[in-house]
Amino acid sequence: MTKNIIICGGGVIGGSTAYHLAKAGAQVTIIEKDGIAAGASGGAAGLLSRPSVTNRTPLYELQKIGFAMHVELSKILPEEAGFDYDFAFSSRAHIATNLEEKQNLEHLIDEYQKSQREAEWLDSDILQKTTNWIDGEQVLGAAVLPGSASVDAYRYTLALYTATERMGGIVKSGEVTKLIYEDQQIQAVEVGSQRIEADTVLIAMGPWSKMLEGNISQPIPVQPLKGQILKLRPKNPVQMYGFNYDGNYCVAKNPDVIVAGTTEEDAGFDTGITRSARDQILEFALNFSASLENAELIEQTACLRPLSQDGLPLMGEVETIKGLYISTGHGRQGILLSPSSGLAMSELILNGKTNSIDLSAFNPNRFIS
């Protein structure tokens, strides 16, 4: 078994991998320059959705297993970490505003029912009565898919690291500036003027992972996708529902807090919030929920999600350097995919293969020309 593993990056993907490695008895050291969950992992909405039955992408199994693992983790991780992270189930309404969208959603409901999974169509008046807050004039109705969930993304990520430390893992502050290898075998990482020995290194630095690609002479084609979200406090408590439309969402994290988003901005590494994003998100929310007109804006945040060149994560061992692994590029789904990604990467690192999921579609060497 690998005994000396370094994980570069303190986000949710590195944290989940560290957690599963520590559970298997491996010695893990995490190196993070800014603080645990300081990036997208701490600022994410923390929404969890089972993949659609019509999903035929390589992400399907990763999403399916990821959601199922979240449910199981919610029963054990709070005890392992010593604190809760607000895992909660909710139903999700997929909105239709015209007949074509309604027909498409009715077809989706048919597919769900053929797979013995719950789904139903609610006309706008029934949807309003059921949820008490999804009541916009544009809403023709919605396909309601039960079983979605959410977590407090920051506390969930922190729980993974706290549990890892309780199992013997180590968290160090610092920035990995260089990977040291000899005869195509990883030897150490350089943190400032310090050399830290390792026989295995995982790059899990989100969009910052790209900064190490020159060091290994191999592309790590991920870029920051900026996303801004709002937290709103409705005037009156709401039912535990949420709604999606055209890639955007409003979801009740609890009866007194709704999270709304999100933007997709090519803004480099800028994490500043903007008035234009605030107005855009509020306009979307009010289009479908007039009840939010008097809601209080609690917080506006921005984070940088790692988006890969082809939209799929990079997960696996670097072709030319033994013992060097990459796990990044999970885009807007990092929280959802973290349990399954962390488990699969821990299996690969410890056993040289994965038992839980096939990672071939996510091979990080697929971009080598």
PDB file of C-alpha atoms in Angstrom, residues 188-355:
ATOM      1  CA  ALA A 188       8.608  15.199  -3.965  1.00  0.00           C
ATOM      2  CA  VAL A 189       6.855  18.535  -4.174  1.00  0.00           C
ATOM      3  CA  GLU A 190       8.333  21.939  -3.569  1.00  0.00           C
ATOM      4  CA  VAL A 191       6.435  24.249  -1.218  1.00  0.00           C
ATOM      5  CA  GLY A 192       8.221  27.565  -1.015  1.00  0.00           C
ATOM      6  CA  SER A 193      11.804  26.656  -0.140  1.00  0.00           C
ATOM      7  CA  GLN A 194      10.768  23.335   1.397  1.00  0.00           C
ATOM      8  CA  ARG A 195      11.007  19.965  -0.322  1.00  0.00           C
ATOM      9  CA  ILE A 196       8.401  17.441   0.866  1.00  0.00           C
ATOM     10  CA  GLU A 197       9.061  13.840  -0.105  1.00  0.00           C
ATOM     11  CA  ALA A 198       6.291  11.680  -1.573  1.00  0.00           C
ATOM     12  CA  ASP A 199       5.934   8.529  -3.637  1.00  0.00           C
ATOM     13  CA  THR A 200       2.462   9.593  -4.795  1.00  0.00           C
ATOM     14  CA  VAL A 201       1.129  13.067  -5.617  1.00  0.00           C
ATOM     15  CA  LEU A 202      -2.386  14.074  -6.617  1.00  0.00           C
ATOM     16  CA  ILE A 203      -2.996  17.402  -8.355  1.00  0.00           C
ATOM     17  CA  ALA A 204      -6.460  18.529  -7.251  1.00  0.00           C
ATOM     18  CA  MET A 205      -6.205  22.307  -7.398  1.00  0.00           C
ATOM     19  CA  GLY A 206      -9.315  23.064  -9.428  1.00  0.00           C
ATOM     20  CA  PRO A 207      -8.626  25.627 -12.164  1.00  0.00           C
ATOM     21  CA  TRP A 208      -5.248  26.361 -10.563  1.00  0.00           C
ATOM     22  CA  SER A 209      -4.130  22.849 -11.543  1.00  0.00           C
ATOM     23  CA  LYS A 210      -3.211  24.267 -14.948  1.00  0.00           C
ATOM     24  CA  MET A 211      -0.376  26.231 -13.336  1.00  0.00           C
ATOM     25  CA  LEU A 212       1.584  22.989 -12.946  1.00  0.00           C
ATOM     26  CA  GLU A 213       1.224  21.775 -16.537  1.00  0.00           C
ATOM     27  CA  GLY A 214       4.509  23.319 -17.660  1.00  0.00           C
ATOM     28  CA  ASN A 215       6.253  21.440 -14.873  1.00  0.00           C
ATOM     29  CA  ILE A 216       5.157  18.078 -16.305  1.00  0.00           C
ATOM     30  CA  SER A 217       5.229  18.992 -20.023  1.00  0.00           C
ATOM     31  CA  GLN A 218       1.659  17.810 -20.419  1.00  0.00           C
ATOM     32  CA  PRO A 219      -1.526  19.818 -20.931  1.00  0.00           C
ATOM     33  CA  ILE A 220      -3.985  20.240 -18.049  1.00  0.00           C
ATOM     34  CA  PRO A 221      -6.690  22.036 -20.069  1.00  0.00           C
ATOM     35  CA  VAL A 222      -8.907  23.445 -17.334  1.00  0.00           C
ATOM     36  CA  GLN A 223      -9.999  27.038 -16.983  1.00  0.00           C
ATOM     37  CA  PRO A 224     -11.954  28.949 -14.344  1.00  0.00           C
ATOM     38  CA  LEU A 225     -15.700  29.242 -14.954  1.00  0.00           C
ATOM     39  CA  LYS A 226     -16.918  32.014 -12.696  1.00  0.00           C
ATOM     40  CA  GLY A 227     -20.323  31.587 -11.116  1.00  0.00           C
ATOM     41  CA  GLN A 228     -22.219  33.954  -8.854  1.00  0.00           C
ATOM     42  CA  ILE A 229     -25.086  32.968  -6.572  1.00  0.00           C
ATOM     43  CA  LEU A 230     -27.454  34.716  -4.177  1.00  0.00           C
ATOM     44  CA  LYS A 231     -28.827  33.653  -0.817  1.00  0.00           C
ATOM     45  CA  LEU A 232     -32.301  35.019  -0.140  1.00  0.00           C
ATOM     46  CA  ARG A 233     -34.481  35.045   2.950  1.00  0.00           C
ATOM     47  CA  PRO A 234     -38.161  34.914   1.943  1.00  0.00           C
ATOM     48  CA  LYS A 235     -40.658  37.004   3.885  1.00  0.00           C
ATOM     49  CA  ASN A 236     -42.468  33.822   4.936  1.00  0.00           C
ATOM     50  CA  PRO A 237     -41.059  30.289   5.342  1.00  0.00           C
ATOM     51  CA  VAL A 238     -41.272  28.153   2.202  1.00  0.00           C
ATOM     52  CA  GLN A 239     -41.704  24.469   1.434  1.00  0.00           C
ATOM     53  CA  MET A 240     -38.582  22.406   0.728  1.00  0.00           C
ATOM     54  CA  TYR A 241     -38.781  22.670  -3.043  1.00  0.00           C
ATOM     55  CA  GLY A 242     -36.666  24.097  -5.799  1.00  0.00           C
ATOM     56  CA  PHE A 243     -37.011  24.803  -9.485  1.00  0.00           C
ATOM     57  CA  ASN A 244     -34.787  24.657 -12.545  1.00  0.00           C
ATOM     58  CA  TYR A 245     -35.106  26.443 -15.853  1.00  0.00           C
ATOM     59  CA  ASP A 246     -32.590  26.810 -18.671  1.00  0.00           C
ATOM     60  CA  GLY A 247     -29.596  25.964 -16.499  1.00  0.00           C
ATOM     61  CA  ASN A 248     -30.566  28.257 -13.635  1.00  0.00           C
ATOM     62  CA  TYR A 249     -32.155  27.404 -10.300  1.00  0.00           C
ATOM     63  CA  CYS A 250     -33.787  28.543  -7.083  1.00  0.00           C
ATOM     64  CA  VAL A 251     -33.698  26.000  -4.262  1.00  0.00           C
ATOM     65  CA  ALA A 252     -34.853  26.136  -0.649  1.00  0.00           C
ATOM     66  CA  LYS A 253     -31.901  25.026   1.492  1.00  0.00           C
ATOM     67  CA  ASN A 254     -34.228  25.299   4.475  1.00  0.00           C
ATOM     68  CA  PRO A 255     -37.623  27.023   4.973  1.00  0.00           C
ATOM     69  CA  ASP A 256     -35.882  30.358   5.582  1.00  0.00           C
ATOM     70  CA  VAL A 257     -33.080  30.365   2.987  1.00  0.00           C
ATOM     71  CA  ILE A 258     -33.274  30.096  -0.794  1.00  0.00           C
ATOM     72  CA  VAL A 259     -30.181  29.884  -2.965  1.00  0.00           C
ATOM     73  CA  ALA A 260     -30.489  31.277  -6.497  1.00  0.00           C
ATOM     74  CA  GLY A 261     -28.109  31.203  -9.434  1.00  0.00           C
ATOM     75  CA  THR A 262     -26.062  31.003 -11.428  1.00  0.00           C
ATOM     76  CA  THR A 263     -23.910  32.867 -13.885  1.00  0.00           C
ATOM     77  CA  GLU A 264     -21.336  31.328 -16.190  1.00  0.00           C
ATOM     78  CA  GLU A 265     -18.610  33.879 -16.809  1.00  0.00           C
ATOM     79  CA  ASP A 266     -15.265  33.737 -18.570  1.00  0.00           C
ATOM     80  CA  ALA A 267     -13.545  36.177 -16.219  1.00  0.00           C
ATOM     81  CA  GLY A 268     -10.183  34.571 -15.590  1.00  0.00           C
ATOM     82  CA  PHE A 269      -9.378  34.306 -11.898  1.00  0.00           C
ATOM     83  CA  ASP A 270     -11.483  37.286 -10.865  1.00  0.00           C
ATOM     84  CA  THR A 271     -13.736  36.392  -7.919  1.00  0.00           C
ATOM     85  CA  GLY A 272     -15.414  39.754  -7.449  1.00  0.00           C
ATOM     86  CA  ILE A 273     -19.206  39.988  -7.254  1.00  0.00           C
ATOM     87  CA  THR A 274     -21.047  42.288  -9.644  1.00  0.00           C
ATOM     88  CA  ARG A 275     -24.289  44.225  -9.639  1.00  0.00           C
ATOM     89  CA  SER A 276     -25.115  42.996 -13.141  1.00  0.00           C
ATOM     90  CA  ALA A 277     -24.955  39.361 -11.963  1.00  0.00           C
ATOM     91  CA  ARG A 278     -27.103  40.187  -8.944  1.00  0.00           C
ATOM     92  CA  ASP A 279     -29.733  41.816 -11.136  1.00  0.00           C
ATOM     93  CA  GLN A 280     -29.651  38.952 -13.641  1.00  0.00           C
ATOM     94  CA  ILE A 281     -30.212  36.313 -10.960  1.00  0.00           C
ATOM     95  CA  LEU A 282     -32.930  38.325  -9.212  1.00  0.00           C
ATOM     96  CA  GLU A 283     -34.761  38.824 -12.495  1.00  0.00           C
ATOM     97  CA  PHE A 284     -34.684  35.079 -13.117  1.00  0.00           C
ATOM     98  CA  ALA A 285     -35.939  34.301  -9.613  1.00  0.00           C
ATOM     99  CA  LEU A 286     -38.790  36.808  -9.770  1.00  0.00           C
ATOM    100  CA  ASN A 287     -39.905  35.539 -13.177  1.00  0.00           C
ATOM    101  CA  PHE A 288     -40.862  32.261 -11.527  1.00  0.00           C
ATOM    102  CA  SER A 289     -41.564  33.312  -7.958  1.00  0.00           C
ATOM    103  CA  ALA A 290     -43.407  36.556  -7.344  1.00  0.00           C
ATOM    104  CA  SER A 291     -43.325  35.564  -3.662  1.00  0.00           C
ATOM    105  CA  LEU A 292     -39.625  36.477  -3.600  1.00  0.00           C
ATOM    106  CA  GLU A 293     -40.278  40.123  -4.423  1.00  0.00           C
ATOM    107  CA  ASN A 294     -39.965  41.060  -0.759  1.00  0.00           C
ATOM    108  CA  ALA A 295     -37.192  38.580   0.030  1.00  0.00           C
ATOM    109  CA  GLU A 296     -34.090  39.831   1.814  1.00  0.00           C
ATOM    110  CA  LEU A 297     -30.751  39.467   0.026  1.00  0.00           C
ATOM    111  CA  ILE A 298     -28.552  37.782   2.620  1.00  0.00           C
ATOM    112  CA  GLU A 299     -25.396  37.210   0.625  1.00  0.00           C
ATOM    113  CA  GLN A 300     -23.904  37.290  -2.857  1.00  0.00           C
ATOM    114  CA  THR A 301     -20.891  35.117  -3.598  1.00  0.00           C
ATOM    115  CA  ALA A 302     -18.698  34.213  -6.559  1.00  0.00           C
ATOM    116  CA  CYS A 303     -16.522  31.158  -7.103  1.00  0.00           C
ATOM    117  CA  LEU A 304     -14.375  29.660  -9.849  1.00  0.00           C
ATOM    118  CA  ARG A 305     -15.370  26.205 -11.055  1.00  0.00           C
ATOM    119  CA  PRO A 306     -12.775  24.134 -12.982  1.00  0.00           C
ATOM    120  CA  LEU A 307     -14.071  23.615 -16.510  1.00  0.00           C
ATOM    121  CA  SER A 308     -12.167  21.228 -18.759  1.00  0.00           C
ATOM    122  CA  GLN A 309     -11.683  21.620 -22.494  1.00  0.00           C
ATOM    123  CA  ASP A 310     -14.243  18.930 -23.346  1.00  0.00           C
ATOM    124  CA  GLY A 311     -16.502  19.298 -20.313  1.00  0.00           C
ATOM    125  CA  LEU A 312     -15.423  16.035 -18.669  1.00  0.00           C
ATOM    126  CA  PRO A 313     -13.222  15.690 -15.577  1.00  0.00           C
ATOM    127  CA  LEU A 314      -9.553  14.765 -15.783  1.00  0.00           C
ATOM    128  CA  MET A 315      -9.046  11.780 -13.479  1.00  0.00           C
ATOM    129  CA  GLY A 316      -6.155   9.359 -13.567  1.00  0.00           C
ATOM    130  CA  GLU A 317      -2.399   8.846 -13.551  1.00  0.00           C
ATOM    131  CA  VAL A 318      -0.142  11.016 -15.684  1.00  0.00           C
ATOM    132  CA  GLU A 319       1.201   8.932 -18.553  1.00  0.00           C
ATOM    133  CA  THR A 320       4.854   9.931 -18.323  1.00  0.00           C
ATOM    134  CA  ILE A 321       5.336  10.268 -14.547  1.00  0.00           C
ATOM    135  CA  LYS A 322       4.657   7.271 -12.320  1.00  0.00           C
ATOM    136  CA  GLY A 323       2.945   8.138  -9.068  1.00  0.00           C
ATOM    137  CA  LEU A 324       1.572  11.484 -10.298  1.00  0.00           C
ATOM    138  CA  TYR A 325      -2.218  11.739 -10.552  1.00  0.00           C
ATOM    139  CA  ILE A 326      -4.699  14.423 -11.580  1.00  0.00           C
ATOM    140  CA  SER A 327      -8.307  14.950 -10.486  1.00  0.00           C
ATOM    141  CA  THR A 328      -9.890  18.202 -11.625  1.00  0.00           C
ATOM    142  CA  GLY A 329     -12.284  19.644 -14.219  1.00  0.00           C
ATOM    143  CA  HIS A 330     -15.562  18.691 -12.540  1.00  0.00           C
ATOM    144  CA  GLY A 331     -17.191  21.965 -13.603  1.00  0.00           C
ATOM    145  CA  ARG A 332     -20.459  22.867 -11.891  1.00  0.00           C
ATOM    146  CA  GLN A 333     -20.841  19.375 -10.397  1.00  0.00           C
ATOM    147  CA  GLY A 334     -17.887  19.137  -8.048  1.00  0.00           C
ATOM    148  CA  ILE A 335     -19.932  18.715  -4.869  1.00  0.00           C
ATOM    149  CA  LEU A 336     -22.210  16.077  -6.419  1.00  0.00           C
ATOM    150  CA  LEU A 337     -19.336  14.126  -7.985  1.00  0.00           C
ATOM    151  CA  SER A 338     -16.944  14.379  -5.054  1.00  0.00           C
ATOM    152  CA  PRO A 339     -17.808  11.109  -3.226  1.00  0.00           C
ATOM    153  CA  SER A 340     -17.608   8.889  -6.309  1.00  0.00           C
ATOM    154  CA  SER A 341     -14.562  10.723  -7.671  1.00  0.00           C
ATOM    155  CA  GLY A 342     -12.756  10.520  -4.346  1.00  0.00           C
ATOM    156  CA  LEU A 343     -13.493   6.818  -3.944  1.00  0.00           C
ATOM    157  CA  ALA A 344     -12.412   5.977  -7.498  1.00  0.00           C
ATOM    158  CA  MET A 345      -9.196   7.982  -7.239  1.00  0.00           C
ATOM    159  CA  SER A 346      -8.336   6.373  -3.894  1.00  0.00           C
ATOM    160  CA  GLU A 347      -8.831   2.925  -5.445  1.00  0.00           C
ATOM    161  CA  LEU A 348      -6.646   3.835  -8.411  1.00  0.00           C
ATOM    162  CA  ILE A 349      -3.882   5.250  -6.207  1.00  0.00           C
ATOM    163  CA  LEU A 350      -3.846   2.303  -3.798  1.00  0.00           C
ATOM    164  CA  ASN A 351      -4.597  -0.603  -6.125  1.00  0.00           C
ATOM    165  CA  GLY A 352      -3.645   0.560  -9.601  1.00  0.00           C
ATOM    166  CA  LYS A 353      -7.236   0.059 -10.777  1.00  0.00           C
ATOM    167  CA  THR A 354     -10.768   1.067  -9.862  1.00  0.00           C
ATOM    168  CA  ASN A 355     -13.554  -1.228  -8.736  1.00  0.00           C
TER     169      ASN A 355
END
